PDB file of C-alpha atoms in Angstrom:
ATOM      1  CA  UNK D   1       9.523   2.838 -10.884  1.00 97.00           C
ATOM      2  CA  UNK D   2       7.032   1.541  -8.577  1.00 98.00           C
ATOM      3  CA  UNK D   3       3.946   4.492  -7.810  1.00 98.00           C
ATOM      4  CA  UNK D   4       2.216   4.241  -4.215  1.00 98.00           C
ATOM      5  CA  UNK D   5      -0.850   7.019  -4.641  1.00 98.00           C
ATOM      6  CA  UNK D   6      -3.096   7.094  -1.176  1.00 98.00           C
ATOM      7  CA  UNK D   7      -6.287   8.589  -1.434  1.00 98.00           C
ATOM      8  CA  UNK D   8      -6.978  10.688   1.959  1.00 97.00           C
ATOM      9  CA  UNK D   9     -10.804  11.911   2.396  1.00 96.00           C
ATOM     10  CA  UNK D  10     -11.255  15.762   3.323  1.00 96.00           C
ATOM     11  CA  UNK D  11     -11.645  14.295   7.098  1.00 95.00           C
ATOM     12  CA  UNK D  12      -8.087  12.832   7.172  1.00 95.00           C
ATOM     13  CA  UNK D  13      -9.132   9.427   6.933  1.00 95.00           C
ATOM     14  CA  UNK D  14      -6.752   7.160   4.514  1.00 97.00           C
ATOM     15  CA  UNK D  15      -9.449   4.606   2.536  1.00 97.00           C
ATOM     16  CA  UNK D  16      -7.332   4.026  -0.879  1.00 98.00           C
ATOM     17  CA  UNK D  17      -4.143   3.038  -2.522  1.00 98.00           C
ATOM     18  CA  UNK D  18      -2.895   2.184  -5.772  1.00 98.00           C
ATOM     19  CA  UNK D  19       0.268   0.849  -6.801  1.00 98.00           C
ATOM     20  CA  UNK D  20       1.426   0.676 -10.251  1.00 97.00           C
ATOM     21  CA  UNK D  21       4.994  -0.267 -11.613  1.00 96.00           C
ATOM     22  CA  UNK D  22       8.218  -2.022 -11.392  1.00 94.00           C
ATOM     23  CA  UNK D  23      10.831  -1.036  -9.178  1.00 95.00           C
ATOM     24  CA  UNK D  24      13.868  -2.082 -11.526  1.00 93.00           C
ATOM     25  CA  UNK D  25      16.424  -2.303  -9.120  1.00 95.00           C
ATOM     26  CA  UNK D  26      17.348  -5.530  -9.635  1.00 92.00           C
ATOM     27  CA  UNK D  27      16.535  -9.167 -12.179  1.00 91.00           C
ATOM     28  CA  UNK D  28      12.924 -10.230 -11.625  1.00 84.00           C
ATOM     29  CA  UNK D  29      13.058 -12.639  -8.596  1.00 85.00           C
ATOM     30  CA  UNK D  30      15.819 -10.460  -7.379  1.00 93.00           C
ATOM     31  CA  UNK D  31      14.442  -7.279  -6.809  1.00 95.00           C
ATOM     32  CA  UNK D  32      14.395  -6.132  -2.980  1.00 96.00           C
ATOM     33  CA  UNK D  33      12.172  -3.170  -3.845  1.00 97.00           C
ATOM     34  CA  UNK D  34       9.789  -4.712  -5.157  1.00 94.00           C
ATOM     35  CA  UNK D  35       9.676  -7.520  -2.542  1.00 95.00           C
ATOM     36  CA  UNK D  36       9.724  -4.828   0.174  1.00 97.00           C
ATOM     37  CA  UNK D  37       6.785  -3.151  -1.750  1.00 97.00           C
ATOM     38  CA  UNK D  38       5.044  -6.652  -1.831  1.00 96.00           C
ATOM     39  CA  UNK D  39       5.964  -7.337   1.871  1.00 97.00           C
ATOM     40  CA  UNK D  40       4.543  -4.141   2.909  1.00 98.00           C
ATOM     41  CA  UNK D  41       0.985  -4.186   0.671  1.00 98.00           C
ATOM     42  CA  UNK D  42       0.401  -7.559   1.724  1.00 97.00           C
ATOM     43  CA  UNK D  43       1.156  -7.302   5.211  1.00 98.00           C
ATOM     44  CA  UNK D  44      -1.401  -4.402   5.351  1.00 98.00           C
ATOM     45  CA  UNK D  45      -3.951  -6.108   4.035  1.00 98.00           C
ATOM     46  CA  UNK D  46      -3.561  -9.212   5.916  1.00 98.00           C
ATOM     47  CA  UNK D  47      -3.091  -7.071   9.245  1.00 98.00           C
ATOM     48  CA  UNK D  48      -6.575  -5.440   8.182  1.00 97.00           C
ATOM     49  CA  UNK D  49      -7.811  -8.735   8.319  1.00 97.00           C
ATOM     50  CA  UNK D  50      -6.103 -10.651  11.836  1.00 97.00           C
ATOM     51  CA  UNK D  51      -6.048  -7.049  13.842  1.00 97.00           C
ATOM     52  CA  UNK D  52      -8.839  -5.264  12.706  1.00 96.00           C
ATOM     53  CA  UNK D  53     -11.432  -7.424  11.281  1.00 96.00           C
ATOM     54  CA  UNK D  54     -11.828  -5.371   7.725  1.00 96.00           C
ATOM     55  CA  UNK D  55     -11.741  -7.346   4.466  1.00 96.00           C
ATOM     56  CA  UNK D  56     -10.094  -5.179   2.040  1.00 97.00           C
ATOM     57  CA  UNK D  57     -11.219  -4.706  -1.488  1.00 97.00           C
ATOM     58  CA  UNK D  58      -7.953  -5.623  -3.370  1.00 98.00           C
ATOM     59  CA  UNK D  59      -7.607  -5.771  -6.869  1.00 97.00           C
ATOM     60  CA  UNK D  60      -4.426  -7.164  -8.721  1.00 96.00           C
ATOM     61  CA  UNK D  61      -2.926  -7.925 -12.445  1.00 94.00           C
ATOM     62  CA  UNK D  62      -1.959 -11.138 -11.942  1.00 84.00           C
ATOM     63  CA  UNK D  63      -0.522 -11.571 -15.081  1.00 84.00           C
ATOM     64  CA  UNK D  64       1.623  -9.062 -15.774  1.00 86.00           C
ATOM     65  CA  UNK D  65       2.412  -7.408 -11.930  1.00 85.00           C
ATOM     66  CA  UNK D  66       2.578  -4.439 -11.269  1.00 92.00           C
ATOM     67  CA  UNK D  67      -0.758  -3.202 -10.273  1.00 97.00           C
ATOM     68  CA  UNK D  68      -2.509  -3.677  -7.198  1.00 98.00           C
ATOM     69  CA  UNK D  69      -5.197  -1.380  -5.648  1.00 98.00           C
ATOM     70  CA  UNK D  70      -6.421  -1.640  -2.227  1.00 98.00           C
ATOM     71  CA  UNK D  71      -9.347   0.193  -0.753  1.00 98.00           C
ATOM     72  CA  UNK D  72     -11.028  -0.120   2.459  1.00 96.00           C
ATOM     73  CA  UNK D  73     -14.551  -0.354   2.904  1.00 91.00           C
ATOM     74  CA  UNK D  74     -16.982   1.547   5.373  1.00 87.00           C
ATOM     75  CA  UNK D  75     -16.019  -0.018   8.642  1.00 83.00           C
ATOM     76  CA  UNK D  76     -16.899   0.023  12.502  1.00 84.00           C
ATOM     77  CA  UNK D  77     -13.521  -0.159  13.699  1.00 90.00           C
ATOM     78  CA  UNK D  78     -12.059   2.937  12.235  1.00 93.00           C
ATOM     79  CA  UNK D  79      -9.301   3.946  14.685  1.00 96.00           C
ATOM     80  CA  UNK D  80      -7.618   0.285  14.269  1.00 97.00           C
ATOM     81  CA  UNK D  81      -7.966   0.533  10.401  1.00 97.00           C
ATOM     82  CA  UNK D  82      -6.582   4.207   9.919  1.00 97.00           C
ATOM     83  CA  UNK D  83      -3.628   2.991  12.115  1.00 98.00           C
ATOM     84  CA  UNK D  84      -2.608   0.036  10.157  1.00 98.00           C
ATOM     85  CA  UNK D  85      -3.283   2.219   6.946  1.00 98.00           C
ATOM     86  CA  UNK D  86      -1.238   5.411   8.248  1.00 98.00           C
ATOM     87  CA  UNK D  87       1.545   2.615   9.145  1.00 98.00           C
ATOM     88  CA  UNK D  88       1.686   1.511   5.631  1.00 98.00           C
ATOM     89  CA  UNK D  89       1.923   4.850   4.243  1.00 98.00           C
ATOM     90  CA  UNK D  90       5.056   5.482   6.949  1.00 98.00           C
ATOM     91  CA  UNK D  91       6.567   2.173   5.778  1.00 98.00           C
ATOM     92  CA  UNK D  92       6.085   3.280   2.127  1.00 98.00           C
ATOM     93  CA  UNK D  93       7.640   6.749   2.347  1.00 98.00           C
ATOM     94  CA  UNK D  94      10.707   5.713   4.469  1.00 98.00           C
ATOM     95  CA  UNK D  95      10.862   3.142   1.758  1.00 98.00           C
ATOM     96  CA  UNK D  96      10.629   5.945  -1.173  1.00 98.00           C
ATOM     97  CA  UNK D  97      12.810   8.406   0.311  1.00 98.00           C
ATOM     98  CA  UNK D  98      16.073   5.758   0.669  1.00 97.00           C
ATOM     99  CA  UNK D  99      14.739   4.235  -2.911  1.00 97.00           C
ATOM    100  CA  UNK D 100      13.326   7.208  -4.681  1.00 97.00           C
ATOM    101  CA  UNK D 101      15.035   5.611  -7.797  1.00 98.00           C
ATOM    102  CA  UNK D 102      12.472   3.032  -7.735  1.00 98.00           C
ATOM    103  CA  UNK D 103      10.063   4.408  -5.498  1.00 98.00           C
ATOM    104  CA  UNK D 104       7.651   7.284  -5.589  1.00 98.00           C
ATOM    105  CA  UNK D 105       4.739   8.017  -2.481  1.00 98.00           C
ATOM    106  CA  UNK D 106       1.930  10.626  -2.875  1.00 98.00           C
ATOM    107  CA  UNK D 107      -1.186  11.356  -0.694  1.00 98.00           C
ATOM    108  CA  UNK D 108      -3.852  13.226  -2.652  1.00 97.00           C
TER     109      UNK D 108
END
């Protein structure tokens, strides 16, 4: 099962996730959870990037999978960020409530 856990600060803003598992639905190279997983983290961070000028701190087993943390840095363009970051966190709870097999969301 693949673990999404977003960090929110005591003011609301989003500025952490970590995601930690396999999905198992399917033979590696074959799994559509964990590509939409992938699709979705990486599309975040390169969004960050293009729409909002923030360069995420990302950190990733490259080895084995299955780990990837992404936190955002103090940043000028807040509004932007917290959008793209409250977008993810939509993406990844539709995504864990019509896979919660393989897919678990929190927000602590």
């Amino acid at each position: 099962m693949i673990k999404a856990i977003f960090t929110r600060q005591k003011d609301g803003q989003l500025s952490s996730v970590i995601l930690t598992g396999h999905a198992g639905s399917g033979k590696h190279g074959f799994d559509i959870v964990c590509a939409s997983v992938s699709t979705l983290a990486i599309n975040f961070v390169n969004s960050l990037e293009v729409l909002a000028n923030c360069q995420a701190a990302v950190n990733l087993n490259e080895v084995e999978g299955g780990y990837m943390a992404i936190s955002i840095p103090p940043h000028d363009n807040k509004e932007k960020v917290q959008l793209l970051f409250e977008s993810f966190l939509l993406g990844m709870t539709n995504l864990a409530e019509n896979s919660s097999k393989f897919v678990q969301t929190k927000v602590i």
